Amino acid sequence: MLPHDLVIAAVGGLILWFGWYGFNPGSTLSAMDFQGIGRVATNTTLAACAGGLIAMFYAYPQTKKWDLGFTVNGFLAGLVAITCPCYWVSPTGAILLGGVAGVVVVVGVNVLEWLRIDDPIGAVPVHGFCGIWGTLSLGLFATGQYGATGPFAADNSAPLRGLFYGGGMTLLTAQVIGSLIITCATFGVAMGLMWAVNKMGLLRVSKAGELEGLDVHEHGLPPYPEFVLSESPAAHSMTEIPASNVKAPQGAVRAETLE
């Protein structure tokens, strides 16, 4: 089947970006912390822009194109990375950690392809690898100016300070431990669940489902009717037709006769 519509994919990415302004500023937990909400929104924007631009430029030598797919995943990577530290970093820190996320997502996609791990939309590099990077980045880029938000205003009596701002390894160590616990717990539960589903013979679809496509097999409708070349209900996918079987219009000249 032909690739999905990248314009629609980009629109979907921008919708996610818009939603992040409810996600990150909303996570300050207090609408009365006006300065904190503004800082979070600004950092969110800067990290997303840095991630998208860096991913686009970093991937260019590989693809020789200004790759829209990598660009969208790049700004999503920046959004994921800034989600953890958005309240405690400066705009400069947001740009730097977003830019690193743009590189991480491209490298992550390439590594998974090299390992032959199926991840067609780059979800693991975006949400997994860049999520871990964003969690660790708090221990590096926290400025030491901001503490926790309160019900009516910020409480800066115990500010967070990262390694790059003279805070030592304390905060970074805590972030590493937290990331390891979450990663191991999530991987363990997911692996156990998938192992059980596989043992029950339910993990892989039937051969008929693979050939027809799950939309036709399970729901009776093709997902992309504009790609259908045949009215046959058994196969709603693009199939290659040998050139020898295609009849040329009357009066047409075959290419090989011109050589």
Coordinates of C-alpha atoms in Angstrom, one line a residue:
M1 CA 0.0 0.0 0.0
L2 CA 1.2 3.5 -0.7
P3 CA 2.4 5.7 2.3
H4 CA -0.1 7.6 4.2
D5 CA -0.8 11.2 3.4
L6 CA 2.1 13.2 5.0
V7 CA 0.1 16.4 4.9
I8 CA -2.6 14.9 7.1
A9 CA 0.1 13.4 9.3
A10 CA 1.7 16.9 9.7
V11 CA -1.7 18.3 10.6
G12 CA -2.1 15.6 13.2
G13 CA 1.3 16.5 14.6
L14 CA 0.3 20.1 14.8
I15 CA -2.9 19.2 16.6
L16 CA -0.8 17.3 19.1
W17 CA 1.4 20.4 19.5
F18 CA -1.6 22.6 20.2
G19 CA -2.9 20.1 22.8
W20 CA 0.5 20.2 24.6
Y21 CA -0.3 23.7 25.7
G22 CA -3.1 22.3 27.8
F23 CA -0.9 19.4 28.9
N24 CA 2.2 21.2 30.0
P25 CA 0.9 24.5 31.4
G26 CA -2.0 22.6 32.9
S27 CA 0.4 20.4 34.8
T28 CA 1.5 23.4 36.9
L29 CA -1.6 22.5 38.9
S30 CA -2.4 26.2 39.7
A31 CA -3.9 28.7 37.3
M32 CA -2.8 31.4 39.8
D33 CA 0.9 30.8 39.0
F34 CA 0.8 33.1 36.1
Q35 CA 4.6 33.4 35.7
G36 CA 5.0 29.6 35.9
I37 CA 2.3 29.0 33.2
G38 CA 3.9 31.5 30.9
R39 CA 7.4 30.0 31.4
V40 CA 6.1 26.5 30.7
A41 CA 4.3 27.6 27.6
T42 CA 7.3 29.4 26.3
N43 CA 9.7 26.5 27.0
T44 CA 7.3 24.1 25.4
T45 CA 7.3 26.1 22.2
L46 CA 11.0 26.6 22.1
A47 CA 11.8 22.9 22.7
A48 CA 9.3 21.8 20.0
C49 CA 10.8 24.3 17.4
A50 CA 14.3 23.2 18.2
G51 CA 13.5 19.5 18.0
G52 CA 11.8 19.9 14.6
L53 CA 14.5 22.0 13.1
I54 CA 17.4 20.0 14.4
A55 CA 15.8 16.7 13.3
M56 CA 15.2 18.1 9.8
F57 CA 18.7 19.3 9.4
Y58 CA 20.3 16.2 11.0
A59 CA 18.3 13.8 8.8
Y60 CA 19.1 15.7 5.6
P61 CA 22.5 14.1 4.8
Q62 CA 20.8 10.7 5.2
T63 CA 17.7 11.3 3.0
K64 CA 18.9 14.2 0.8
K65 CA 15.4 15.6 1.4
W66 CA 13.9 18.1 3.9
D67 CA 12.1 15.1 5.4
L68 CA 8.6 15.9 6.7
G69 CA 8.3 12.7 8.6
F70 CA 11.5 13.3 10.6
T71 CA 10.5 17.0 11.1
V72 CA 7.1 16.1 12.6
N73 CA 8.7 13.4 14.8
G74 CA 11.4 16.0 15.7
F75 CA 9.0 18.5 17.1
L76 CA 7.0 15.8 18.8
A77 CA 10.3 14.6 20.3
G78 CA 11.0 18.2 21.6
L79 CA 7.5 18.3 23.1
V80 CA 8.0 14.9 24.9
A81 CA 11.5 15.9 26.1
I82 CA 10.3 19.3 27.6
T83 CA 7.3 17.8 29.4
C84 CA 9.3 16.8 32.5
P85 CA 11.5 19.8 33.0
C86 CA 9.3 22.5 31.5
Y87 CA 8.7 24.3 34.8
W88 CA 12.3 24.4 36.0
V89 CA 14.5 25.2 33.0
S90 CA 15.3 28.4 31.2
P91 CA 14.4 29.2 27.6
T92 CA 18.1 28.5 26.6
G93 CA 17.9 25.1 28.4
A94 CA 14.6 24.3 26.6
I95 CA 16.2 25.0 23.2
L96 CA 19.2 22.9 24.0
L97 CA 17.3 19.9 25.3
G98 CA 14.8 20.1 22.5
G99 CA 17.6 20.1 20.0
V100 CA 19.2 17.0 21.6
A101 CA 15.8 15.3 21.3
G102 CA 15.8 16.1 17.6
V103 CA 19.0 14.1 17.2
V104 CA 17.9 11.3 19.5
V105 CA 14.7 10.7 17.5
V106 CA 16.6 10.3 14.2
V107 CA 19.3 8.1 15.7
G108 CA 16.6 6.1 17.5
V109 CA 14.6 5.5 14.3
N110 CA 17.8 4.3 12.5
V111 CA 18.8 2.0 15.3
L112 CA 15.4 0.3 15.5
E113 CA 15.5 -0.2 11.7
W114 CA 19.0 -1.6 11.9
L115 CA 17.8 -4.0 14.6
R116 CA 14.8 -4.9 12.4
I117 CA 12.3 -3.9 15.1
D118 CA 9.0 -2.9 13.6
D119 CA 8.1 0.7 14.6
P120 CA 6.6 2.3 11.5
I121 CA 5.8 5.7 13.0
G122 CA 8.8 6.1 15.3
A123 CA 6.7 5.9 18.5
V124 CA 9.5 4.3 20.6
P125 CA 12.2 6.9 19.7
V126 CA 9.7 9.8 20.2
H127 CA 8.0 8.7 23.4
G128 CA 10.5 6.2 24.8
F129 CA 14.0 7.4 24.1
C130 CA 13.1 11.1 24.2
G131 CA 10.9 10.7 27.2
I132 CA 13.9 9.2 29.1
W133 CA 16.2 12.0 27.8
G134 CA 13.7 14.6 28.9
T135 CA 13.5 13.1 32.4
L136 CA 17.3 13.0 32.7
S137 CA 17.6 16.6 31.3
L138 CA 15.9 18.0 34.4
G139 CA 19.0 16.9 36.4
L140 CA 21.2 18.8 33.9
F141 CA 19.3 22.0 33.1
A142 CA 17.3 22.9 36.2
T143 CA 18.3 26.5 36.9
G144 CA 18.0 26.6 40.7
Q145 CA 15.5 29.4 40.5
Y146 CA 12.2 27.6 40.8
G147 CA 10.7 25.2 43.3
A148 CA 7.2 23.8 43.3
T149 CA 3.9 25.5 42.4
G150 CA 1.4 26.2 45.1
P151 CA -2.3 26.7 45.3
F152 CA -2.0 30.5 44.7
A153 CA 1.6 31.1 43.7
A154 CA 5.0 29.5 43.3
D155 CA 6.8 28.1 46.3
N156 CA 10.5 28.7 45.6
S157 CA 11.8 27.9 49.0
A158 CA 13.4 24.6 47.8
P159 CA 14.4 25.2 44.2
L160 CA 15.7 22.5 41.9
R161 CA 19.3 22.9 40.6
G162 CA 20.8 20.7 37.9
L163 CA 24.4 19.7 37.2
F164 CA 25.1 22.5 34.7
Y165 CA 24.0 25.1 37.2
G166 CA 26.2 23.9 40.1
G167 CA 23.7 21.5 41.7
G168 CA 26.0 18.5 41.6
M169 CA 24.7 15.0 40.9
T170 CA 21.9 14.8 43.4
L171 CA 19.0 15.7 41.1
L172 CA 20.5 13.9 38.2
T173 CA 20.9 10.7 40.3
A174 CA 17.3 10.9 41.4
Q175 CA 16.1 11.3 37.8
V176 CA 18.3 8.3 36.7
I177 CA 16.8 6.1 39.4
G178 CA 13.3 7.2 38.6
S179 CA 13.8 6.5 34.9
L180 CA 15.2 3.1 35.5
I181 CA 12.3 2.1 37.8
I182 CA 9.7 3.3 35.4
T183 CA 11.4 1.7 32.4
C184 CA 12.0 -1.7 34.1
A185 CA 8.4 -1.8 35.5
T186 CA 6.8 -0.8 32.2
F187 CA 9.0 -3.2 30.1
G188 CA 8.4 -6.1 32.6
V189 CA 4.6 -5.7 32.7
A190 CA 4.3 -5.2 28.9
M191 CA 6.6 -8.2 28.1
G192 CA 4.7 -10.4 30.5
L193 CA 1.3 -9.4 29.0
M194 CA 2.6 -9.9 25.4
W195 CA 4.1 -13.3 26.4
A196 CA 0.7 -14.4 27.8
V197 CA -1.2 -13.2 24.8
N198 CA 1.3 -15.0 22.5
K199 CA 0.9 -18.2 24.4
M200 CA -2.8 -18.0 23.9
G201 CA -2.3 -17.7 20.2
L202 CA -3.9 -14.3 19.9
L203 CA -0.8 -12.1 19.3
R204 CA -0.6 -12.6 15.6
V205 CA -3.6 -12.2 13.2
S206 CA -4.6 -15.1 10.9
K207 CA -3.1 -15.6 7.5
A208 CA -6.4 -14.5 5.9
G209 CA -6.3 -11.3 7.9
E210 CA -2.7 -10.5 6.8
L211 CA -3.6 -11.0 3.2
E212 CA -6.8 -9.0 3.2
G213 CA -5.7 -6.3 5.6
L214 CA -7.3 -6.0 9.1
D215 CA -9.7 -3.3 8.1
V216 CA -11.3 -5.5 5.5
H217 CA -11.0 -8.7 7.5
E218 CA -12.4 -7.3 10.8
H219 CA -14.6 -4.5 9.7
G220 CA -15.5 -5.2 6.1
L221 CA -14.3 -1.9 4.7
P222 CA -11.0 -0.7 3.1
P223 CA -9.3 2.1 5.0
Y224 CA -8.0 3.8 1.8
P225 CA -10.5 3.3 -1.0
E226 CA -8.7 5.8 -3.2
F227 CA -5.9 3.2 -3.5
V228 CA -8.1 0.3 -4.6
L229 CA -7.4 -0.9 -8.2
S230 CA -9.7 -3.9 -8.1
E231 CA -13.3 -4.4 -7.0
S232 CA -12.4 -7.8 -5.6
P233 CA -13.4 -8.0 -2.0
A234 CA -10.6 -10.4 -1.2
A235 CA -7.8 -7.9 -1.7
H236 CA -8.1 -4.2 -1.2
S237 CA -4.5 -3.4 -1.7
M238 CA -2.1 -2.2 -4.4
T239 CA -1.0 -5.1 -6.6
E240 CA 1.7 -4.9 -9.3
I241 CA 0.5 -5.7 -12.8
P242 CA 3.2 -7.1 -15.2
A243 CA 3.8 -4.7 -18.1
S244 CA 3.3 -7.5 -20.6
N245 CA -0.3 -7.9 -19.4
V246 CA -1.2 -4.2 -20.0
K247 CA -2.7 -3.5 -23.4
A248 CA -1.4 -0.3 -24.9
P249 CA -4.0 2.1 -26.4
Q250 CA -4.5 1.9 -30.2
G251 CA -1.8 3.9 -32.0
A252 CA 0.5 3.9 -29.0
V253 CA 4.2 3.2 -29.5
R254 CA 5.9 0.9 -27.1
A255 CA 9.1 2.3 -25.4
E256 CA 11.3 -0.6 -26.5
T257 CA 10.6 0.2 -30.2
L258 CA 12.1 3.7 -29.7
E259 CA 15.5 2.3 -28.5

